[in-house]
Amino acid sequence: MKKLFFISFILFITSSQFAQVQDYELGADYQNGRRNVYGGYFDYSDQEAINIEVSVWGYAKYPGRYFIPDYTSVLDLISFVGGPTDDSNLDELRIYRVDENKREIMIPINYNDLMWEDNLQSKYRKVPKLQAGDILVIPGEPRLYSIDWLSIGVSLFLALVQLATLILTINDLK
């Protein structure tokens, strides 16, 4: 019985390494006078131009609020945010905007339209010009890699072992 408790204890201790948070350091870091990496506000303004404030939400490396020149394209903005993450879905980019009638408008954008905008044969622009207050949403969903599946599997297995140990212990006490 002691041997069973000892094995359960060792398995419990070894499983705790999978429960550790793997996150970056919290706090604000001001780098080169241009990028506040963890604070969510980024200033890429141009003193010679009109500047607007836009937001980027979703699966970008540095989502947040951006102060940019009005001539900035959506592709430039994606570059400013550090690019999309591995989990992003670039076929469904969206710009949310409030028009002059206070109506909310959602403008879908395909990444291919951004890359090949000069070659588009349509007389209408498929990629709109950014306006003040726009919100660029980069959708996506988390992907699990093999190490994640291994961690989940080991955690489930160890939970079942501990449950079995508990049941055996209760049966031995009767």
Tab-separated table of N, CA and C in Angstrom:
chain	number	residue	atom	x	y	z
A	1	MET	N	0.818	-1.194	0.000
A	1	MET	CA	0.000	0.000	0.000
A	1	MET	C	0.862	1.259	0.000
A	2	LYS	N	1.939	1.230	0.792
A	2	LYS	CA	2.838	2.384	0.839
A	2	LYS	C	3.512	2.586	-0.511
A	3	LYS	N	3.796	1.467	-1.172
A	3	LYS	CA	4.435	1.543	-2.474
A	3	LYS	C	3.496	2.239	-3.486
A	4	LEU	N	2.214	1.924	-3.412
A	4	LEU	CA	1.227	2.532	-4.291
A	4	LEU	C	1.106	4.043	-4.036
A	5	PHE	N	1.111	4.431	-2.746
A	5	PHE	CA	1.079	5.858	-2.417
A	5	PHE	C	2.333	6.560	-2.913
A	6	PHE	N	3.482	5.919	-2.764
A	6	PHE	CA	4.747	6.512	-3.197
A	6	PHE	C	4.739	6.732	-4.709
A	7	ILE	N	4.270	5.744	-5.469
A	7	ILE	CA	4.218	5.869	-6.925
A	7	ILE	C	3.239	6.975	-7.326
A	8	SER	N	2.083	7.026	-6.666
A	8	SER	CA	1.116	8.084	-6.951
A	8	SER	C	1.686	9.461	-6.655
A	9	PHE	N	2.415	9.577	-5.554
A	9	PHE	CA	3.026	10.851	-5.188
A	9	PHE	C	4.055	11.281	-6.230
A	10	ILE	N	4.878	10.373	-6.686
A	10	ILE	CA	5.896	10.687	-7.696
A	10	ILE	C	5.216	11.115	-9.006
A	11	LEU	N	4.164	10.396	-9.418
A	11	LEU	CA	3.449	10.772	-10.637
A	11	LEU	C	2.806	12.139	-10.505
A	12	PHE	N	2.275	12.442	-9.328
A	12	PHE	CA	1.656	13.742	-9.100
A	12	PHE	C	2.692	14.860	-9.194
A	13	ILE	N	3.835	14.678	-8.601
A	13	ILE	CA	4.895	15.690	-8.632
A	13	ILE	C	5.399	15.901	-10.054
A	14	THR	N	5.583	14.824	-10.805
A	14	THR	CA	6.095	14.982	-12.169
A	14	THR	C	5.065	15.624	-13.092
A	15	SER	N	3.780	15.449	-12.803
A	15	SER	CA	2.758	16.062	-13.663
A	15	SER	C	2.631	17.559	-13.444
A	16	SER	N	3.133	18.060	-12.347
A	16	SER	CA	2.986	19.486	-12.066
A	16	SER	C	3.784	20.356	-13.031
A	17	GLN	N	4.789	19.789	-13.693
A	17	GLN	CA	5.547	20.586	-14.654
A	17	GLN	C	4.707	20.978	-15.865
A	18	PHE	N	3.683	20.202	-16.191
A	18	PHE	CA	2.823	20.540	-17.315
A	18	PHE	C	1.803	21.608	-16.956
A	19	ALA	N	1.649	21.911	-15.699
A	19	ALA	CA	0.655	22.891	-15.267
A	19	ALA	C	1.238	24.293	-15.132
A	20	GLN	N	2.498	24.486	-15.469
A	20	GLN	CA	3.136	25.785	-15.319
A	20	GLN	C	2.704	26.736	-16.431
A	21	VAL	N	2.555	27.999	-16.102
A	21	VAL	CA	2.164	29.016	-17.066
A	21	VAL	C	3.362	29.332	-17.953
A	22	GLN	N	3.135	29.291	-19.254
A	22	GLN	CA	4.178	29.660	-20.199
A	22	GLN	C	3.756	30.957	-20.859
A	23	ASP	N	4.089	32.065	-20.246
A	23	ASP	CA	3.622	33.365	-20.695
A	23	ASP	C	4.805	34.327	-20.686
A	24	TYR	N	4.685	35.417	-21.409
A	24	TYR	CA	5.744	36.407	-21.403
A	24	TYR	C	5.633	37.297	-20.165
A	25	GLU	N	6.673	38.040	-19.925
A	25	GLU	CA	6.741	38.907	-18.750
A	25	GLU	C	5.721	40.034	-18.860
A	26	LEU	N	5.002	40.285	-17.785
A	26	LEU	CA	4.010	41.354	-17.781
A	26	LEU	C	4.668	42.688	-17.455
A	27	GLY	N	4.006	43.755	-17.836
A	27	GLY	CA	4.521	45.090	-17.542
A	27	GLY	C	4.730	45.877	-18.819
A	28	ALA	N	5.066	47.129	-18.691
A	28	ALA	CA	5.264	47.989	-19.849
A	28	ALA	C	6.746	48.132	-20.140
A	29	ASP	N	7.084	48.133	-21.408
A	29	ASP	CA	8.469	48.264	-21.832
A	29	ASP	C	8.494	49.234	-23.008
A	30	TYR	N	9.166	50.350	-22.841
A	30	TYR	CA	9.203	51.373	-23.878
A	30	TYR	C	10.514	51.219	-24.631
A	31	GLN	N	10.438	50.859	-25.911
A	31	GLN	CA	11.638	50.594	-26.694
A	31	GLN	C	11.800	51.621	-27.810
A	32	ASN	N	12.941	52.208	-27.909
A	32	ASN	CA	13.318	53.103	-28.995
A	32	ASN	C	12.352	54.267	-29.204
A	33	GLY	N	11.568	54.607	-28.223
A	33	GLY	CA	10.654	55.718	-28.335
A	33	GLY	C	9.473	55.489	-29.270
A	34	ARG	N	9.294	54.286	-29.780
A	34	ARG	CA	8.239	54.039	-30.763
A	34	ARG	C	7.275	52.939	-30.361
A	35	ARG	N	7.717	51.974	-29.593
A	35	ARG	CA	6.878	50.809	-29.366
A	35	ARG	C	6.775	50.508	-27.883
A	36	ASN	N	5.571	50.525	-27.408
A	36	ASN	CA	5.278	50.154	-26.025
A	36	ASN	C	4.773	48.717	-26.090
A	37	VAL	N	5.688	47.751	-25.996
A	37	VAL	CA	5.413	46.377	-26.365
A	37	VAL	C	4.269	45.749	-25.571
A	38	TYR	N	4.215	45.948	-24.274
A	38	TYR	CA	3.210	45.264	-23.477
A	38	TYR	C	2.066	46.174	-23.060
A	39	GLY	N	2.128	47.441	-23.373
A	39	GLY	CA	1.105	48.362	-22.925
A	39	GLY	C	-0.086	48.479	-23.854
A	40	GLY	N	0.058	48.138	-25.126
A	40	GLY	CA	-1.062	48.157	-26.044
A	40	GLY	C	-1.262	49.466	-26.788
A	41	TYR	N	-0.396	50.466	-26.629
A	41	TYR	CA	-0.497	51.718	-27.379
A	41	TYR	C	0.800	51.939	-28.142
A	42	PHE	N	0.678	52.140	-29.470
A	42	PHE	CA	1.856	52.243	-30.317
A	42	PHE	C	1.761	53.510	-31.154
A	43	ASP	N	2.839	54.260	-31.211
A	43	ASP	CA	2.846	55.541	-31.904
A	43	ASP	C	3.766	55.484	-33.117
A	44	TYR	N	3.174	55.464	-34.306
A	44	TYR	CA	3.920	55.507	-35.561
A	44	TYR	C	3.555	56.779	-36.323
A	45	SER	N	3.238	57.834	-35.619
A	45	SER	CA	2.762	59.064	-36.245
A	45	SER	C	3.850	59.725	-37.083
A	46	ASP	N	3.397	60.551	-38.012
A	46	ASP	CA	4.270	61.308	-38.896
A	46	ASP	C	3.975	62.786	-38.658
A	47	GLN	N	4.986	63.560	-38.291
A	47	GLN	CA	4.801	64.971	-37.976
A	47	GLN	C	4.328	65.777	-39.188
A	48	GLU	N	4.601	65.281	-40.394
A	48	GLU	CA	4.270	66.000	-41.621
A	48	GLU	C	2.883	65.653	-42.160
A	49	ALA	N	2.200	64.696	-41.560
A	49	ALA	CA	0.921	64.229	-42.112
A	49	ALA	C	-0.175	64.278	-41.058
A	50	ILE	N	-1.392	64.049	-41.512
A	50	ILE	CA	-2.525	63.900	-40.596
A	50	ILE	C	-2.456	62.491	-40.027
A	51	ASN	N	-2.605	62.381	-38.735
A	51	ASN	CA	-2.503	61.086	-38.082
A	51	ASN	C	-3.866	60.658	-37.556
A	52	ILE	N	-4.101	59.361	-37.587
A	52	ILE	CA	-5.363	58.798	-37.114
A	52	ILE	C	-5.074	57.702	-36.095
A	53	GLU	N	-6.088	57.394	-35.307
A	53	GLU	CA	-5.944	56.335	-34.318
A	53	GLU	C	-6.821	55.161	-34.735
A	54	VAL	N	-6.213	53.987	-34.847
A	54	VAL	CA	-6.936	52.766	-35.192
A	54	VAL	C	-6.573	51.701	-34.162
A	55	SER	N	-7.388	50.658	-34.115
A	55	SER	CA	-7.132	49.553	-33.186
A	55	SER	C	-6.958	48.262	-33.966
A	56	VAL	N	-6.166	47.368	-33.417
A	56	VAL	CA	-5.996	46.036	-33.995
A	56	VAL	C	-6.304	45.032	-32.894
A	57	TRP	N	-7.245	44.137	-33.185
A	57	TRP	CA	-7.655	43.105	-32.236
A	57	TRP	C	-7.379	41.740	-32.832
A	58	GLY	N	-7.230	40.768	-31.986
A	58	GLY	CA	-7.173	39.385	-32.440
A	58	GLY	C	-5.778	38.808	-32.454
A	59	TYR	N	-5.529	37.985	-33.442
A	59	TYR	CA	-4.329	37.165	-33.511
A	59	TYR	C	-3.199	37.883	-34.238
A	60	ALA	N	-2.758	39.000	-33.655
A	60	ALA	CA	-1.596	39.741	-34.132
A	60	ALA	C	-0.524	39.655	-33.056
A	61	LYS	N	0.728	39.863	-33.454
A	61	LYS	CA	1.801	39.767	-32.473
A	61	LYS	C	1.669	40.842	-31.393
A	62	TYR	N	1.333	42.078	-31.795
A	62	TYR	CA	1.165	43.177	-30.848
A	62	TYR	C	-0.179	43.871	-31.070
A	63	PRO	N	-1.286	43.263	-30.634
A	63	PRO	CA	-2.576	43.946	-30.792
A	63	PRO	C	-2.639	45.166	-29.888
A	64	GLY	N	-3.461	46.125	-30.258
A	64	GLY	CA	-3.602	47.321	-29.437
A	64	GLY	C	-4.068	48.497	-30.266
A	65	ARG	N	-3.832	49.686	-29.726
A	65	ARG	CA	-4.234	50.929	-30.388
A	65	ARG	C	-2.992	51.530	-31.048
A	66	TYR	N	-3.168	51.960	-32.299
A	66	TYR	CA	-2.058	52.493	-33.095
A	66	TYR	C	-2.368	53.907	-33.559
A	67	PHE	N	-1.392	54.778	-33.413
A	67	PHE	CA	-1.456	56.157	-33.885
A	67	PHE	C	-0.610	56.207	-35.150
A	68	ILE	N	-1.271	56.281	-36.315
A	68	ILE	CA	-0.582	56.118	-37.599
A	68	ILE	C	-0.940	57.259	-38.551
A	69	PRO	N	-0.115	57.504	-39.579
A	69	PRO	CA	-0.473	58.492	-40.602
A	69	PRO	C	-1.683	58.016	-41.401
A	70	ASP	N	-2.458	58.958	-41.946
A	70	ASP	CA	-3.682	58.581	-42.658
A	70	ASP	C	-3.406	57.884	-43.985
A	71	TYR	N	-2.193	57.941	-44.479
A	71	TYR	CA	-1.864	57.258	-45.731
A	71	TYR	C	-1.438	55.800	-45.506
A	72	THR	N	-1.486	55.315	-44.290
A	72	THR	CA	-1.086	53.938	-43.985
A	72	THR	C	-2.105	52.959	-44.560
A	73	SER	N	-1.600	51.944	-45.253
A	73	SER	CA	-2.486	50.921	-45.812
A	73	SER	C	-2.719	49.811	-44.777
A	74	VAL	N	-3.675	48.950	-45.062
A	74	VAL	CA	-3.959	47.826	-44.168
A	74	VAL	C	-2.743	46.911	-44.082
A	75	LEU	N	-2.058	46.715	-45.193
A	75	LEU	CA	-0.863	45.871	-45.197
A	75	LEU	C	0.239	46.482	-44.334
A	76	ASP	N	0.398	47.812	-44.397
A	76	ASP	CA	1.374	48.485	-43.532
A	76	ASP	C	1.002	48.315	-42.061
A	77	LEU	N	-0.289	48.433	-41.765
A	77	LEU	CA	-0.745	48.281	-40.384
A	77	LEU	C	-0.458	46.868	-39.872
A	78	ILE	N	-0.678	45.871	-40.714
A	78	ILE	CA	-0.367	44.496	-40.312
A	78	ILE	C	1.131	44.348	-40.045
A	79	SER	N	1.932	45.049	-40.809
A	79	SER	CA	3.381	45.025	-40.557
A	79	SER	C	3.722	45.713	-39.240
A	80	PHE	N	3.050	46.830	-38.948
A	80	PHE	CA	3.294	47.539	-37.687
A	80	PHE	C	2.971	46.661	-36.480
A	81	VAL	N	1.939	45.835	-36.597
A	81	VAL	CA	1.526	45.008	-35.462
A	81	VAL	C	2.415	43.783	-35.290
A	82	GLY	N	3.450	43.671	-36.103
A	82	GLY	CA	4.365	42.546	-35.982
A	82	GLY	C	3.923	41.337	-36.773
A	83	GLY	N	2.906	41.510	-37.593
A	83	GLY	CA	2.412	40.409	-38.410
A	83	GLY	C	1.408	39.555	-37.668
A	84	PRO	N	0.734	38.698	-38.409
A	84	PRO	CA	-0.221	37.793	-37.775
A	84	PRO	C	0.510	36.663	-37.054
A	85	THR	N	-0.153	36.072	-36.075
A	85	THR	CA	0.425	34.921	-35.384
A	85	THR	C	0.159	33.656	-36.193
A	86	ASP	N	0.731	32.546	-35.747
A	86	ASP	CA	0.539	31.267	-36.438
A	86	ASP	C	-0.912	30.815	-36.410
A	87	ASP	N	-1.657	31.260	-35.423
A	87	ASP	CA	-3.038	30.813	-35.242
A	87	ASP	C	-4.048	31.643	-36.023
A	88	SER	N	-3.603	32.652	-36.745
A	88	SER	CA	-4.544	33.568	-37.399
A	88	SER	C	-5.110	32.978	-38.684
A	89	ASN	N	-6.275	33.487	-39.075
A	89	ASN	CA	-6.942	33.094	-40.308
A	89	ASN	C	-7.011	34.332	-41.200
A	90	LEU	N	-6.121	34.429	-42.164
A	90	LEU	CA	-5.992	35.649	-42.961
A	90	LEU	C	-7.027	35.774	-44.070
A	91	ASP	N	-7.830	34.742	-44.302
A	91	ASP	CA	-8.874	34.837	-45.317
A	91	ASP	C	-10.084	35.615	-44.825
A	92	GLU	N	-10.139	35.908	-43.531
A	92	GLU	CA	-11.326	36.538	-42.956
A	92	GLU	C	-10.996	37.802	-42.165
A	93	LEU	N	-10.050	38.603	-42.642
A	93	LEU	CA	-9.759	39.874	-41.975
A	93	LEU	C	-10.994	40.761	-42.047
A	94	ARG	N	-11.191	41.602	-41.019
A	94	ARG	CA	-12.366	42.482	-40.995
A	94	ARG	C	-11.969	43.861	-40.487
A	95	ILE	N	-12.607	44.856	-41.047
A	95	ILE	CA	-12.489	46.217	-40.522
A	95	ILE	C	-13.877	46.613	-40.032
A	96	TYR	N	-13.945	47.020	-38.775
A	96	TYR	CA	-15.198	47.543	-38.217
A	96	TYR	C	-15.080	49.050	-38.174
A	97	ARG	N	-16.138	49.717	-38.636
A	97	ARG	CA	-16.119	51.170	-38.767
A	97	ARG	C	-17.501	51.715	-38.415
A	98	VAL	N	-17.531	52.927	-37.875
A	98	VAL	CA	-18.787	53.622	-37.623
A	98	VAL	C	-18.867	54.756	-38.636
A	99	ASP	N	-19.947	54.756	-39.445
A	99	ASP	CA	-20.063	55.790	-40.476
A	99	ASP	C	-20.672	57.069	-39.906
A	100	GLU	N	-20.886	58.053	-40.787
A	100	GLU	CA	-21.388	59.358	-40.332
A	100	GLU	C	-22.810	59.298	-39.799
A	101	ASN	N	-23.563	58.229	-40.100
A	101	ASN	CA	-24.921	58.052	-39.586
A	101	ASN	C	-24.944	57.216	-38.307
A	102	LYS	N	-23.796	57.001	-37.719
A	102	LYS	CA	-23.637	56.224	-36.478
A	102	LYS	C	-24.017	54.755	-36.658
A	103	ARG	N	-23.903	54.258	-37.888
A	103	ARG	CA	-24.145	52.837	-38.142
A	103	ARG	C	-22.811	52.109	-38.119
A	104	GLU	N	-22.825	50.909	-37.557
A	104	GLU	CA	-21.614	50.093	-37.550
A	104	GLU	C	-21.538	49.299	-38.845
A	105	ILE	N	-20.375	49.352	-39.464
A	105	ILE	CA	-20.162	48.677	-40.741
A	105	ILE	C	-19.026	47.668	-40.556
A	106	MET	N	-19.223	46.466	-41.115
A	106	MET	CA	-18.165	45.466	-41.123
A	106	MET	C	-17.710	45.277	-42.568
A	107	ILE	N	-16.407	45.465	-42.796
A	107	ILE	CA	-15.854	45.357	-44.142
A	107	ILE	C	-14.931	44.139	-44.161
A	108	PRO	N	-15.337	43.055	-44.850
A	108	PRO	CA	-14.462	41.871	-44.921
A	108	PRO	C	-13.326	42.097	-45.914
A	109	ILE	N	-12.161	41.571	-45.587
A	109	ILE	CA	-10.986	41.689	-46.460
A	109	ILE	C	-10.343	40.320	-46.555
A	110	ASN	N	-9.961	39.945	-47.754
A	110	ASN	CA	-9.210	38.716	-47.967
A	110	ASN	C	-7.734	39.091	-48.081
A	111	TYR	N	-6.872	38.310	-47.478
A	111	TYR	CA	-5.434	38.592	-47.500
A	111	TYR	C	-4.907	38.659	-48.932
A	112	ASN	N	-5.451	37.841	-49.838
A	112	ASN	CA	-5.009	37.879	-51.233
A	112	ASN	C	-5.314	39.232	-51.869
A	113	ASP	N	-6.409	39.868	-51.457
A	113	ASP	CA	-6.715	41.207	-51.959
A	113	ASP	C	-5.649	42.209	-51.526
A	114	LEU	N	-5.106	42.013	-50.321
A	114	LEU	CA	-4.048	42.906	-49.847
A	114	LEU	C	-2.768	42.712	-50.649
A	115	MET	N	-2.421	41.461	-50.897
A	115	MET	CA	-1.159	41.164	-51.567
A	115	MET	C	-1.173	41.543	-53.047
A	116	TRP	N	-2.305	41.386	-53.708
A	116	TRP	CA	-2.367	41.584	-55.151
A	116	TRP	C	-3.284	42.743	-55.524
A	117	GLU	N	-3.392	43.745	-54.670
A	117	GLU	CA	-4.321	44.860	-54.887
A	117	GLU	C	-4.057	45.584	-56.210
A	118	ASP	N	-2.804	45.735	-56.601
A	118	ASP	CA	-2.483	46.458	-57.838
A	118	ASP	C	-2.966	45.712	-59.086
A	119	ASN	N	-3.096	44.399	-58.991
A	119	ASN	CA	-3.473	43.595	-60.149
A	119	ASN	C	-4.970	43.307	-60.221
A	120	LEU	N	-5.762	43.798	-59.282
A	120	LEU	CA	-7.196	43.534	-59.295
A	120	LEU	C	-7.838	44.225	-60.493
A	121	GLN	N	-8.744	43.516	-61.164
A	121	GLN	CA	-9.377	44.040	-62.379
A	121	GLN	C	-10.692	44.760	-62.098
A	122	SER	N	-11.077	44.876	-60.843
A	122	SER	CA	-12.356	45.506	-60.495
A	122	SER	C	-12.196	47.024	-60.455
A	123	LYS	N	-13.275	47.736	-60.808
A	123	LYS	CA	-13.203	49.192	-60.731
A	123	LYS	C	-13.401	49.685	-59.301
A	124	TYR	N	-13.863	48.806	-58.397
A	124	TYR	CA	-14.043	49.165	-56.993
A	124	TYR	C	-12.859	48.645	-56.182
A	125	ARG	N	-12.451	49.444	-55.232
A	125	ARG	CA	-11.364	49.014	-54.349
A	125	ARG	C	-11.879	47.940	-53.405
A	126	LYS	N	-11.190	46.810	-53.388
A	126	LYS	CA	-11.582	45.749	-52.466
A	126	LYS	C	-10.961	45.966	-51.091
A	127	VAL	N	-9.888	46.730	-51.031
A	127	VAL	CA	-9.233	47.025	-49.770
A	127	VAL	C	-9.472	48.494	-49.454
A	128	PRO	N	-10.281	48.775	-48.426
A	128	PRO	CA	-10.628	50.176	-48.148
A	128	PRO	C	-9.463	50.928	-47.503
A	129	LYS	N	-9.541	52.235	-47.614
A	129	LYS	CA	-8.569	53.111	-46.948
A	129	LYS	C	-8.927	53.181	-45.467
A	130	LEU	N	-7.928	53.135	-44.621
A	130	LEU	CA	-8.171	53.212	-43.170
A	130	LEU	C	-8.662	54.599	-42.795
A	131	GLN	N	-9.593	54.632	-41.845
A	131	GLN	CA	-10.124	55.886	-41.326
A	131	GLN	C	-9.956	55.910	-39.814
A	132	ALA	N	-10.053	57.103	-39.249
A	132	ALA	CA	-9.923	57.245	-37.796
A	132	ALA	C	-11.004	56.423	-37.089
A	133	GLY	N	-10.591	55.699	-36.076
A	133	GLY	CA	-11.523	54.904	-35.285
A	133	GLY	C	-11.748	53.497	-35.810
A	134	ASP	N	-11.147	53.140	-36.936
A	134	ASP	CA	-11.319	51.789	-37.480
A	134	ASP	C	-10.737	50.747	-36.525
A	135	ILE	N	-11.338	49.563	-36.568
A	135	ILE	CA	-10.846	48.426	-35.789
A	135	ILE	C	-10.564	47.304	-36.777
A	136	LEU	N	-9.295	46.911	-36.896
A	136	LEU	CA	-8.909	45.782	-37.734
A	136	LEU	C	-8.921	44.537	-36.859
A	137	VAL	N	-9.715	43.537	-37.247
A	137	VAL	CA	-9.805	42.291	-36.497
A	137	VAL	C	-9.129	41.202	-37.317
A	138	ILE	N	-8.153	40.547	-36.693
A	138	ILE	CA	-7.475	39.413	-37.315
A	138	ILE	C	-7.975	38.160	-36.598
A	139	PRO	N	-8.940	37.442	-37.207
A	139	PRO	CA	-9.511	36.285	-36.518
A	139	PRO	C	-8.564	35.085	-36.538
A	140	GLY	N	-8.890	34.119	-35.735
A	140	GLY	CA	-8.105	32.893	-35.680
A	140	GLY	C	-8.616	32.000	-34.573
A	141	GLU	N	-7.933	30.912	-34.389
A	141	GLU	CA	-8.272	30.003	-33.304
A	141	GLU	C	-6.999	29.301	-32.861
A	142	PRO	N	-6.900	29.007	-31.581
A	142	PRO	CA	-5.679	28.368	-31.097
A	142	PRO	C	-5.494	26.983	-31.712
A	143	ARG	N	-4.267	26.682	-32.019
A	143	ARG	CA	-3.925	25.364	-32.551
A	143	ARG	C	-3.124	24.617	-31.509
A	144	LEU	N	-3.405	23.354	-31.393
A	144	LEU	CA	-2.663	22.522	-30.453
A	144	LEU	C	-1.598	21.745	-31.216
A	145	TYR	N	-0.387	21.795	-30.709
A	145	TYR	CA	0.714	21.067	-31.306
A	145	TYR	C	0.929	19.765	-30.541
A	146	SER	N	1.840	18.934	-31.001
A	146	SER	CA	2.021	17.603	-30.406
A	146	SER	C	2.381	17.691	-28.922
A	147	ILE	N	3.168	18.668	-28.513
A	147	ILE	CA	3.518	18.796	-27.097
A	147	ILE	C	2.286	19.138	-26.266
A	148	ASP	N	1.366	19.898	-26.844
A	148	ASP	CA	0.123	20.226	-26.147
A	148	ASP	C	-0.734	18.981	-25.967
A	149	TRP	N	-0.859	18.177	-27.034
A	149	TRP	CA	-1.637	16.937	-26.935
A	149	TRP	C	-1.000	15.978	-25.938
A	150	LEU	N	0.341	15.914	-25.924
A	150	LEU	CA	1.042	15.058	-24.963
A	150	LEU	C	0.754	15.518	-23.536
A	151	SER	N	0.794	16.808	-23.316
A	151	SER	CA	0.523	17.355	-21.986
A	151	SER	C	-0.896	17.029	-21.533
A	152	ILE	N	-1.854	17.168	-22.440
A	152	ILE	CA	-3.245	16.854	-22.111
A	152	ILE	C	-3.393	15.374	-21.808
A	153	GLY	N	-2.780	14.533	-22.632
A	153	GLY	CA	-2.862	13.085	-22.428
A	153	GLY	C	-2.257	12.648	-21.110
A	154	VAL	N	-1.074	13.168	-20.788
A	154	VAL	CA	-0.416	12.806	-19.523
A	154	VAL	C	-1.244	13.289	-18.344
A	155	SER	N	-1.791	14.473	-18.437
A	155	SER	CA	-2.616	14.992	-17.344
A	155	SER	C	-3.854	14.125	-17.117
A	156	LEU	N	-4.515	13.723	-18.198
A	156	LEU	CA	-5.687	12.857	-18.067
A	156	LEU	C	-5.313	11.489	-17.493
A	157	PHE	N	-4.213	10.936	-17.970
A	157	PHE	CA	-3.765	9.635	-17.470
A	157	PHE	C	-3.460	9.707	-15.974
A	158	LEU	N	-2.765	10.750	-15.561
A	158	LEU	CA	-2.413	10.879	-14.143
A	158	LEU	C	-3.645	11.123	-13.282
A	159	ALA	N	-4.623	11.839	-13.799
A	159	ALA	CA	-5.862	12.029	-13.051
A	159	ALA	C	-6.580	10.694	-12.859
A	160	LEU	N	-6.586	9.851	-13.901
A	160	LEU	CA	-7.212	8.531	-13.778
A	160	LEU	C	-6.455	7.646	-12.799
A	161	VAL	N	-5.124	7.718	-12.800
A	161	VAL	CA	-4.324	6.942	-11.849
A	161	VAL	C	-4.622	7.382	-10.426
A	162	GLN	N	-4.717	8.673	-10.212
A	162	GLN	CA	-5.011	9.170	-8.859
A	162	GLN	C	-6.416	8.777	-8.419
A	163	LEU	N	-7.359	8.788	-9.343
A	163	LEU	CA	-8.723	8.363	-9.021
A	163	LEU	C	-8.751	6.874	-8.667
A	164	ALA	N	-8.016	6.068	-9.435
A	164	ALA	CA	-7.953	4.636	-9.133
A	164	ALA	C	-7.306	4.392	-7.777
A	165	THR	N	-6.255	5.152	-7.483
A	165	THR	CA	-5.591	5.025	-6.175
A	165	THR	C	-6.543	5.378	-5.051
A	166	LEU	N	-7.312	6.413	-5.226
A	166	LEU	CA	-8.284	6.812	-4.223
A	166	LEU	C	-9.338	5.727	-4.004
A	167	ILE	N	-9.826	5.147	-5.094
A	167	ILE	CA	-10.836	4.092	-4.992
A	167	ILE	C	-10.255	2.865	-4.285
A	168	LEU	N	-9.035	2.485	-4.629
A	168	LEU	CA	-8.396	1.326	-3.973
A	168	LEU	C	-8.166	1.596	-2.492
A	169	THR	N	-7.780	2.822	-2.176
A	169	THR	CA	-7.548	3.163	-0.770
A	169	THR	C	-8.846	3.102	0.028
A	170	ILE	N	-9.912	3.613	-0.537
A	170	ILE	CA	-11.211	3.572	0.151
A	170	ILE	C	-11.682	2.131	0.335
A	171	ASN	N	-11.463	1.292	-0.681
A	171	ASN	CA	-11.855	-0.116	-0.570
A	171	ASN	C	-11.033	-0.857	0.480
A	172	ASP	N	-9.747	-0.491	0.626
A	172	ASP	CA	-8.891	-1.132	1.629
A	172	ASP	C	-9.303	-0.728	3.044
A	173	LEU	N	-9.865	0.461	3.207
A	173	LEU	CA	-10.261	0.926	4.532
A	173	LEU	C	-11.547	0.252	5.009
A	174	LYS	N	-12.322	-0.313	4.129
A	174	LYS	CA	-13.592	-0.940	4.513
A	174	LYS	C	-13.413	-2.261	5.174
